[in-house]
Amino acid sequence: NGEKGILRYRGIPVDQLAEHSTFVETAYLLINGELPTRRQLTRFSVLLNDHSLVHEDMREFFESFPRRAHPMGILTSMVNALRAFYPELPERSEEEEINVTFTRLLSKLRTMAAMSYKISRGHRVVYPRHDLTYAANFLNMMFDSPVRPYEIDDDLVDALNVFWILHADHEQNCSTAAVRLVGSARVNLYAAISAGISALWGPLHGGANQAVVEMLSEIEASGGDVDPFVARARDRNDPFRLMGFGHRVYKTYDPRAIIMKKMCDKVLKKLKRHDPLLDIARKLEEVALKDPYFIDHNLYPNVDFYTGIVLRAIGIPINMFTVMFAIGRLPGWISQWK
Ligand code: CMC
């Protein structure tokens, strides 16, 4: 409900899921229509674990991308390539094939995202571990190294779960519409999801989380005064828009932005860190929300406005931000395709 700022997945308010659920449980909910029992959740987690490795030959593909390639470009190509490495098996029923494809995608997208980061840095790939949860495994694959073992922090794992839960679905947005359109030609799911990842890459959509941090950094570099940026956003002759503001559906505060704003404080406090970009973001919000242009146009912070600050604090590099969104949106794409 964009007027009231309410978001529910399968009838459950997203703030309840953010508080009590995990990303894996929320993915199950979206794909299957109801929350899993404890047993179903355990089985689902075991299956995700079983499918978490990526075919070793795919590494050669990864290695061949130029080092400076954007991870979203790599991800969309690699997801499409999954069909080549995991062809349909004639002995499986259609339902079995679909279920295995869902699980494979959910598990491998996360592994491939971490792999692309490691390879882009010229580092050794870290394999998934069976004893770690979905989010903890991702952080470990991203940041563990032979010279500096990664210490898993439960609060950062929680923050990542919340980030992914908040991105898990949002009705007929650009990337979801792309997945449904491409999928309607009965192409395989990998190809349809690859189309969704391409659509998500755009700065007006998932690419906005990267664009927000770039914009906040630009404000910081220019001395920290937000007014000229708000003035530019108001100017009809200037194509500049305030990134992280406005939404096609929400004509009020995006409910996800409220949760992410609180999460910024929680994560920075836990890490005992101060991020000047958070001060700028708060100031920008304050000025914009009082500005007649933003009031008349119903422009409020959206989900992307505060997420970059949380991702930065966790240690995720800026060019991986939209990849993080893609991992989160995957259960929504799958359920909408289904
Ligand atoms: N800054 C300045 N003006 C804006 C902004 C903004 N961020 N967003 C919309 N407007 C103005 C726009 O110029 C237009 O003005 P006018 O009617 O006077 O010509 C009016 O508001 C309507 O714009 P629109 O593009 O038709 O609005 P929309 O509801 O179709 O677009 C949007 C939604 C998200 C594309 C847009 O608000 C935007 O470009 N925001 C910045 C990018 C961003 O933060 N994207 C993330 C969206 S949330 C996560 C996701 O779904 O990926």
Short mmCIF file of C-alpha atoms and ligand atoms in Angstrom, two decimals:
data_model
loop_
_atom_site.label_atom_id
_atom_site.label_comp_id
_atom_site.label_asym_id
_atom_site.label_seq_id
_atom_site.Cartn_x
_atom_site.Cartn_y
_atom_site.Cartn_z
CA ASN A 1 0.00 0.00 0.00
CA GLY A 2 2.02 2.91 -1.36
CA GLU A 3 -0.21 5.60 0.12
CA LYS A 4 0.09 4.26 3.66
CA GLY A 5 3.60 2.85 3.35
CA ILE A 6 2.72 -0.76 4.13
CA LEU A 7 4.63 -3.70 2.66
CA ARG A 8 3.62 -7.30 3.28
CA TYR A 9 4.97 -10.56 1.87
CA ARG A 10 2.23 -13.17 1.57
CA GLY A 11 0.23 -11.19 4.13
CA ILE A 12 3.00 -10.77 6.71
CA PRO A 13 4.24 -7.22 7.41
CA VAL A 14 7.86 -6.85 6.37
CA ASP A 15 8.84 -5.27 9.70
CA GLN A 16 7.71 -8.44 11.51
CA LEU A 17 9.78 -10.56 9.16
CA ALA A 18 12.78 -8.23 9.60
CA GLU A 19 12.50 -8.62 13.35
CA HIS A 20 11.76 -12.32 13.70
CA SER A 21 12.69 -14.14 10.50
CA THR A 22 15.80 -14.97 8.51
CA PHE A 23 16.38 -14.46 4.81
CA VAL A 24 16.18 -18.22 4.18
CA GLU A 25 12.84 -18.51 5.99
CA THR A 26 11.48 -15.46 4.14
CA ALA A 27 12.64 -16.96 0.82
CA TYR A 28 10.72 -20.13 1.67
CA LEU A 29 7.65 -18.06 2.53
CA LEU A 30 7.72 -16.17 -0.76
CA ILE A 31 8.34 -19.20 -2.95
CA ASN A 32 5.94 -21.60 -1.21
CA GLY A 33 3.25 -19.18 -0.04
CA GLU A 34 3.52 -20.00 3.66
CA LEU A 35 6.09 -20.07 6.41
CA PRO A 36 7.91 -23.38 6.79
CA THR A 37 7.57 -25.67 9.81
CA ARG A 38 10.81 -26.14 11.73
CA ARG A 39 11.38 -29.40 9.88
CA GLN A 40 10.74 -27.90 6.45
CA LEU A 41 13.10 -25.06 7.24
CA THR A 42 15.86 -27.46 8.29
CA ARG A 43 15.38 -29.48 5.11
CA PHE A 44 15.45 -26.32 2.99
CA SER A 45 18.66 -25.15 4.71
CA VAL A 46 20.31 -28.54 4.14
CA LEU A 47 19.37 -28.43 0.45
CA LEU A 48 20.77 -24.90 0.11
CA ASN A 49 23.96 -26.14 1.66
CA ASP A 50 24.12 -29.18 -0.67
CA HIS A 51 23.84 -26.92 -3.73
CA SER A 52 26.22 -24.22 -2.60
CA LEU A 53 29.29 -25.24 -4.60
CA VAL A 54 29.79 -23.94 -8.10
CA HIS A 55 31.08 -26.15 -10.93
CA GLU A 56 34.87 -25.83 -10.93
CA ASP A 57 34.92 -25.17 -14.69
CA MET A 58 32.92 -22.02 -14.06
CA ARG A 59 35.94 -20.57 -12.31
CA GLU A 60 37.72 -20.39 -15.65
CA PHE A 61 34.88 -18.23 -16.91
CA PHE A 62 35.22 -15.98 -13.88
CA GLU A 63 38.97 -15.68 -14.36
CA SER A 64 38.48 -14.50 -17.95
CA PHE A 65 36.54 -11.35 -17.09
CA PRO A 66 38.64 -8.19 -17.04
CA ARG A 67 39.60 -7.29 -13.48
CA ARG A 68 37.73 -3.99 -13.64
CA ALA A 69 34.49 -5.53 -14.91
CA HIS A 70 31.42 -4.50 -12.91
CA PRO A 71 30.24 -7.43 -10.76
CA MET A 72 26.64 -6.99 -12.03
CA GLY A 73 27.81 -7.63 -15.59
CA ILE A 74 29.67 -10.71 -14.40
CA LEU A 75 26.69 -11.94 -12.41
CA THR A 76 24.15 -11.63 -15.19
CA SER A 77 26.45 -13.54 -17.58
CA MET A 78 27.27 -16.23 -15.06
CA VAL A 79 23.65 -16.83 -14.11
CA ASN A 80 22.76 -17.30 -17.77
CA ALA A 81 25.74 -19.67 -18.09
CA LEU A 82 24.39 -21.85 -15.27
CA ARG A 83 22.05 -23.60 -17.72
CA ALA A 84 25.10 -24.75 -19.72
CA PHE A 85 26.71 -26.23 -16.61
CA TYR A 86 23.49 -27.63 -15.14
CA PRO A 87 21.39 -28.85 -18.08
CA GLU A 88 17.87 -30.18 -17.62
CA LEU A 89 17.87 -33.88 -16.83
CA PRO A 90 15.32 -36.00 -18.73
CA GLU A 91 14.84 -38.39 -15.77
CA ARG A 92 13.52 -35.60 -13.55
CA SER A 93 9.86 -34.57 -13.52
CA GLU A 94 9.12 -30.95 -14.36
CA GLU A 95 8.30 -30.20 -10.72
CA GLU A 96 11.55 -31.76 -9.48
CA GLU A 97 13.49 -29.84 -12.10
CA ILE A 98 11.90 -26.54 -11.07
CA ASN A 99 12.52 -27.15 -7.36
CA VAL A 100 16.15 -28.07 -7.89
CA THR A 101 16.61 -24.97 -10.06
CA PHE A 102 15.16 -22.71 -7.34
CA THR A 103 17.46 -24.16 -4.71
CA ARG A 104 20.47 -24.08 -6.98
CA LEU A 105 19.92 -20.44 -7.86
CA LEU A 106 19.35 -19.33 -4.27
CA SER A 107 22.47 -21.08 -3.11
CA LYS A 108 24.80 -20.49 -6.02
CA LEU A 109 24.01 -16.82 -6.65
CA ARG A 110 25.42 -16.10 -3.21
CA THR A 111 28.52 -18.24 -3.84
CA MET A 112 29.09 -16.69 -7.28
CA ALA A 113 28.73 -13.17 -5.90
CA ALA A 114 31.46 -13.81 -3.32
CA MET A 115 33.60 -15.60 -5.92
CA SER A 116 33.44 -12.66 -8.31
CA TYR A 117 34.57 -10.33 -5.53
CA LYS A 118 37.51 -12.53 -4.56
CA ILE A 119 38.61 -13.00 -8.16
CA SER A 120 38.28 -9.27 -8.89
CA ARG A 121 40.79 -8.69 -6.09
CA GLY A 122 43.10 -11.41 -7.32
CA HIS A 123 42.49 -13.43 -4.16
CA ARG A 124 41.92 -17.13 -3.63
CA VAL A 125 38.26 -18.17 -3.70
CA VAL A 126 36.82 -19.22 -0.32
CA TYR A 127 34.45 -22.19 -0.50
CA PRO A 128 31.12 -22.33 1.35
CA ARG A 129 31.12 -24.10 4.73
CA HIS A 130 28.47 -26.57 5.83
CA ASP A 131 28.49 -25.33 9.44
CA LEU A 132 27.55 -21.73 8.65
CA THR A 133 24.15 -20.19 8.02
CA TYR A 134 23.33 -18.61 4.66
CA ALA A 135 24.30 -15.04 5.59
CA ALA A 136 27.30 -16.00 7.74
CA ASN A 137 28.57 -18.18 4.90
CA PHE A 138 28.38 -15.28 2.50
CA LEU A 139 30.36 -12.98 4.79
CA ASN A 140 32.93 -15.70 5.33
CA MET A 141 33.30 -16.34 1.57
CA MET A 142 33.73 -12.60 1.03
CA PHE A 143 36.18 -11.77 3.78
CA ASP A 144 38.00 -14.84 5.03
CA SER A 145 41.63 -15.01 3.97
CA PRO A 146 44.58 -17.31 4.74
CA VAL A 147 46.40 -14.40 6.38
CA ARG A 148 43.44 -12.95 8.24
CA PRO A 149 40.74 -15.41 9.28
CA TYR A 150 37.31 -13.75 9.30
CA GLU A 151 35.57 -13.52 12.64
CA ILE A 152 31.84 -13.85 12.25
CA ASP A 153 29.90 -11.20 14.15
CA ASP A 154 26.29 -12.22 14.84
CA ASP A 155 25.09 -8.61 14.74
CA LEU A 156 26.48 -8.15 11.23
CA VAL A 157 24.91 -11.45 10.20
CA ASP A 158 21.57 -10.14 11.54
CA ALA A 159 22.02 -6.86 9.66
CA LEU A 160 22.65 -8.75 6.43
CA ASN A 161 19.57 -10.92 7.00
CA VAL A 162 17.46 -7.80 7.51
CA PHE A 163 18.94 -6.15 4.41
CA TRP A 164 18.10 -9.21 2.28
CA ILE A 165 14.63 -9.64 3.82
CA LEU A 166 13.78 -6.02 3.00
CA HIS A 167 14.78 -6.54 -0.62
CA ALA A 168 13.12 -9.91 -1.12
CA ASP A 169 10.10 -8.80 -3.14
CA HIS A 170 8.34 -5.67 -4.32
CA GLU A 171 5.51 -6.44 -6.74
CA GLN A 172 5.82 -5.40 -10.40
CA ASN A 173 9.02 -3.36 -10.32
CA CYS A 174 11.27 -3.12 -13.39
CA SER A 175 13.41 -6.23 -12.78
CA THR A 176 10.47 -8.40 -11.68
CA ALA A 177 8.50 -7.34 -14.73
CA ALA A 178 11.57 -8.28 -16.82
CA VAL A 179 11.77 -11.75 -15.22
CA ARG A 180 8.06 -12.33 -15.84
CA LEU A 181 8.17 -11.09 -19.42
CA VAL A 182 11.25 -13.09 -20.40
CA GLY A 183 9.95 -16.11 -18.46
CA SER A 184 6.59 -15.94 -20.24
CA ALA A 185 8.35 -17.18 -23.39
CA ARG A 186 8.98 -20.41 -21.37
CA VAL A 187 12.71 -19.87 -21.47
CA ASN A 188 14.63 -21.56 -18.64
CA LEU A 189 14.62 -19.84 -15.26
CA TYR A 190 18.34 -19.00 -15.35
CA ALA A 191 17.84 -16.93 -18.50
CA ALA A 192 14.80 -15.17 -17.01
CA ILE A 193 16.66 -14.34 -13.77
CA SER A 194 19.64 -13.13 -15.78
CA ALA A 195 17.29 -10.63 -17.50
CA GLY A 196 16.08 -9.47 -14.07
CA ILE A 197 19.66 -8.90 -12.90
CA SER A 198 20.33 -6.78 -16.01
CA ALA A 199 17.26 -4.64 -15.31
CA LEU A 200 18.21 -4.27 -11.65
CA TRP A 201 21.61 -2.90 -12.60
CA GLY A 202 20.09 0.45 -13.71
CA PRO A 203 20.66 3.47 -11.42
CA LEU A 204 16.94 4.26 -11.26
CA HIS A 205 16.37 0.75 -9.84
CA GLY A 206 18.82 -1.44 -7.85
CA GLY A 207 21.81 0.60 -8.97
CA ALA A 208 20.51 3.44 -6.77
CA ASN A 209 22.17 2.05 -3.61
CA GLN A 210 25.59 2.51 -5.23
CA ALA A 211 24.51 5.90 -6.67
CA VAL A 212 23.44 7.12 -3.19
CA VAL A 213 26.85 6.53 -1.62
CA GLU A 214 28.53 8.12 -4.64
CA MET A 215 26.26 11.15 -4.25
CA LEU A 216 26.86 11.41 -0.48
CA SER A 217 30.63 11.14 -1.08
CA GLU A 218 30.39 13.90 -3.68
CA ILE A 219 28.58 16.13 -1.17
CA GLU A 220 31.25 15.34 1.43
CA ALA A 221 34.06 16.11 -1.04
CA SER A 222 32.41 19.43 -1.93
CA GLY A 223 32.48 20.53 1.73
CA GLY A 224 29.31 18.88 3.10
CA ASP A 225 26.72 21.53 2.11
CA VAL A 226 23.56 19.71 0.95
CA ASP A 227 21.67 22.81 -0.26
CA PRO A 228 23.23 23.06 -3.75
CA PHE A 229 22.36 19.41 -4.36
CA VAL A 230 18.74 19.90 -3.31
CA ALA A 231 18.59 22.96 -5.56
CA ARG A 232 19.92 20.95 -8.50
CA ALA A 233 17.33 18.21 -7.87
CA ARG A 234 14.59 20.88 -8.02
CA ASP A 235 15.89 22.40 -11.25
CA ARG A 236 13.88 21.16 -14.25
CA ASN A 237 16.78 21.99 -16.58
CA ASP A 238 19.16 19.77 -14.63
CA PRO A 239 18.79 15.99 -15.06
CA PHE A 240 20.22 15.45 -11.55
CA ARG A 241 17.91 13.61 -9.11
CA LEU A 242 18.44 12.97 -5.43
CA MET A 243 19.39 9.34 -5.41
CA GLY A 244 17.53 7.26 -2.82
CA PHE A 245 14.52 9.58 -3.00
CA GLY A 246 11.17 8.91 -4.63
CA HIS A 247 9.41 5.69 -5.46
CA ARG A 248 6.94 4.59 -8.08
CA VAL A 249 4.65 3.04 -5.45
CA TYR A 250 5.36 4.86 -2.17
CA LYS A 251 4.03 8.37 -1.92
CA THR A 252 5.11 8.42 1.70
CA TYR A 253 8.13 7.18 3.65
CA ASP A 254 9.23 3.78 2.33
CA PRO A 255 8.71 1.37 5.28
CA ARG A 256 11.99 -0.35 4.42
CA ALA A 257 13.91 2.94 4.72
CA ILE A 258 12.62 3.35 8.30
CA ILE A 259 14.08 -0.03 9.24
CA MET A 260 17.38 0.59 7.41
CA LYS A 261 17.78 3.99 9.05
CA LYS A 262 17.60 2.37 12.50
CA MET A 263 19.94 -0.36 11.29
CA CYS A 264 22.60 2.24 10.37
CA ASP A 265 22.73 3.43 13.97
CA LYS A 266 22.77 -0.10 15.35
CA VAL A 267 25.57 -1.35 13.11
CA LEU A 268 27.77 1.74 13.49
CA LYS A 269 27.31 1.65 17.27
CA LYS A 270 28.24 -2.03 17.36
CA LEU A 271 31.37 -1.39 15.30
CA LYS A 272 32.11 1.74 17.35
CA ARG A 273 32.42 3.64 14.10
CA HIS A 274 31.35 7.05 12.92
CA ASP A 275 30.46 7.48 9.25
CA PRO A 276 30.37 11.11 8.04
CA LEU A 277 28.15 10.01 5.17
CA LEU A 278 25.42 9.17 7.70
CA ASP A 279 25.52 12.75 9.01
CA ILE A 280 25.20 14.02 5.44
CA ALA A 281 22.35 11.60 4.70
CA ARG A 282 20.45 12.75 7.78
CA LYS A 283 20.96 16.41 6.89
CA LEU A 284 19.90 15.81 3.29
CA GLU A 285 16.75 14.06 4.44
CA GLU A 286 15.93 16.88 6.86
CA VAL A 287 16.37 19.58 4.20
CA ALA A 288 14.56 17.67 1.44
CA LEU A 289 11.55 16.78 3.59
CA LYS A 290 10.96 20.47 4.33
CA ASP A 291 11.45 21.55 0.72
CA PRO A 292 8.21 22.47 -1.17
CA TYR A 293 9.37 20.65 -4.33
CA PHE A 294 9.87 17.37 -2.45
CA ILE A 295 6.62 17.85 -0.50
CA ASP A 296 4.61 18.58 -3.68
CA HIS A 297 6.12 15.61 -5.50
CA ASN A 298 5.71 13.24 -2.52
CA LEU A 299 9.40 12.40 -2.54
CA TYR A 300 10.65 10.57 0.55
CA PRO A 301 13.69 8.40 1.23
CA ASN A 302 13.37 4.96 -0.34
CA VAL A 303 15.00 1.66 0.64
CA ASP A 304 18.27 2.58 -1.05
CA PHE A 305 18.85 5.79 0.86
CA TYR A 306 20.31 4.25 3.99
CA THR A 307 21.32 0.76 2.84
CA GLY A 308 24.67 1.82 1.41
CA ILE A 309 25.82 3.04 4.82
CA VAL A 310 25.04 -0.34 6.40
CA LEU A 311 26.72 -2.24 3.56
CA ARG A 312 29.82 -0.02 3.79
CA ALA A 313 30.02 -0.66 7.54
CA ILE A 314 29.84 -4.43 6.96
CA GLY A 315 32.78 -4.04 4.55
CA ILE A 316 30.97 -4.61 1.25
CA PRO A 317 32.69 -2.65 -1.54
CA ILE A 318 30.53 -0.13 -3.34
CA ASN A 319 30.52 -1.89 -6.71
CA MET A 320 29.00 -4.96 -4.98
CA PHE A 321 26.00 -3.07 -3.55
CA THR A 322 23.64 -3.89 -6.41
CA VAL A 323 24.81 -7.51 -6.34
CA MET A 324 23.67 -7.56 -2.70
CA PHE A 325 20.27 -6.30 -3.82
CA ALA A 326 20.14 -9.02 -6.50
CA ILE A 327 20.77 -11.80 -3.95
CA GLY A 328 17.98 -10.34 -1.81
CA ARG A 329 15.49 -9.96 -4.68
CA LEU A 330 16.02 -13.49 -5.99
CA PRO A 331 13.23 -15.18 -3.94
CA GLY A 332 10.79 -12.51 -5.18
CA TRP A 333 11.78 -13.05 -8.80
CA ILE A 334 11.46 -16.81 -8.39
CA SER A 335 8.05 -16.63 -6.73
CA GLN A 336 6.73 -14.17 -9.32
CA TRP A 337 8.05 -16.39 -12.12
CA LYS A 338 6.41 -19.38 -10.46
N1 CMC B 1 14.85 13.76 -7.20
C1 CMC B 1 14.26 14.82 -7.81
N2 CMC B 1 13.09 14.75 -8.48
C2 CMC B 1 12.49 13.57 -8.55
C3 CMC B 1 13.05 12.40 -7.94
C4 CMC B 1 14.26 12.54 -7.25
N3 CMC B 1 14.84 11.50 -6.67
N4 CMC B 1 12.24 11.35 -8.17
C5 CMC B 1 11.20 11.82 -8.90
N5 CMC B 1 11.36 13.15 -9.12
C6 CMC B 1 10.42 14.04 -9.83
C7 CMC B 1 10.57 13.92 -11.34
O1 CMC B 1 11.52 14.84 -11.84
C8 CMC B 1 9.16 14.26 -11.80
O2 CMC B 1 8.98 15.64 -11.70
P1 CMC B 1 7.94 16.43 -12.67
O3 CMC B 1 6.63 15.72 -12.55
O4 CMC B 1 7.92 17.81 -12.09
O5 CMC B 1 8.53 16.33 -14.03
C9 CMC B 1 8.29 13.60 -10.73
O6 CMC B 1 9.10 13.59 -9.53
C10 CMC B 1 7.87 12.19 -11.05
O7 CMC B 1 9.00 11.48 -11.50
P2 CMC B 1 8.90 10.03 -12.19
O8 CMC B 1 10.23 9.62 -12.68
O9 CMC B 1 7.75 10.01 -13.12
O10 CMC B 1 8.47 9.23 -10.88
P3 CMC B 1 8.34 7.72 -10.73
O11 CMC B 1 7.47 7.55 -9.56
O12 CMC B 1 8.00 7.04 -11.99
O13 CMC B 1 9.88 7.33 -10.44
C11 CMC B 1 11.84 6.68 -9.37
C12 CMC B 1 10.30 6.64 -9.37
C13 CMC B 1 12.34 5.76 -8.28
C14 CMC B 1 12.36 6.17 -10.74
C15 CMC B 1 12.30 8.15 -9.15
O14 CMC B 1 11.74 8.65 -7.94
C16 CMC B 1 13.82 8.27 -9.12
O15 CMC B 1 14.42 8.39 -10.20
N6 CMC B 1 14.46 8.25 -7.92
C17 CMC B 1 15.89 8.30 -7.82
C18 CMC B 1 16.49 6.91 -8.06
C19 CMC B 1 16.20 5.95 -6.90
O16 CMC B 1 16.40 6.28 -5.75
N7 CMC B 1 15.78 4.72 -7.25
C20 CMC B 1 15.51 3.66 -6.26
C21 CMC B 1 14.08 3.26 -6.21
S1 CMC B 1 13.66 2.25 -4.79
C22 CMC B 1 14.48 0.74 -5.02
C23 CMC B 1 14.19 0.06 -6.30
O17 CMC B 1 13.02 -0.20 -6.61
O18 CMC B 1 15.13 -0.30 -6.98
#
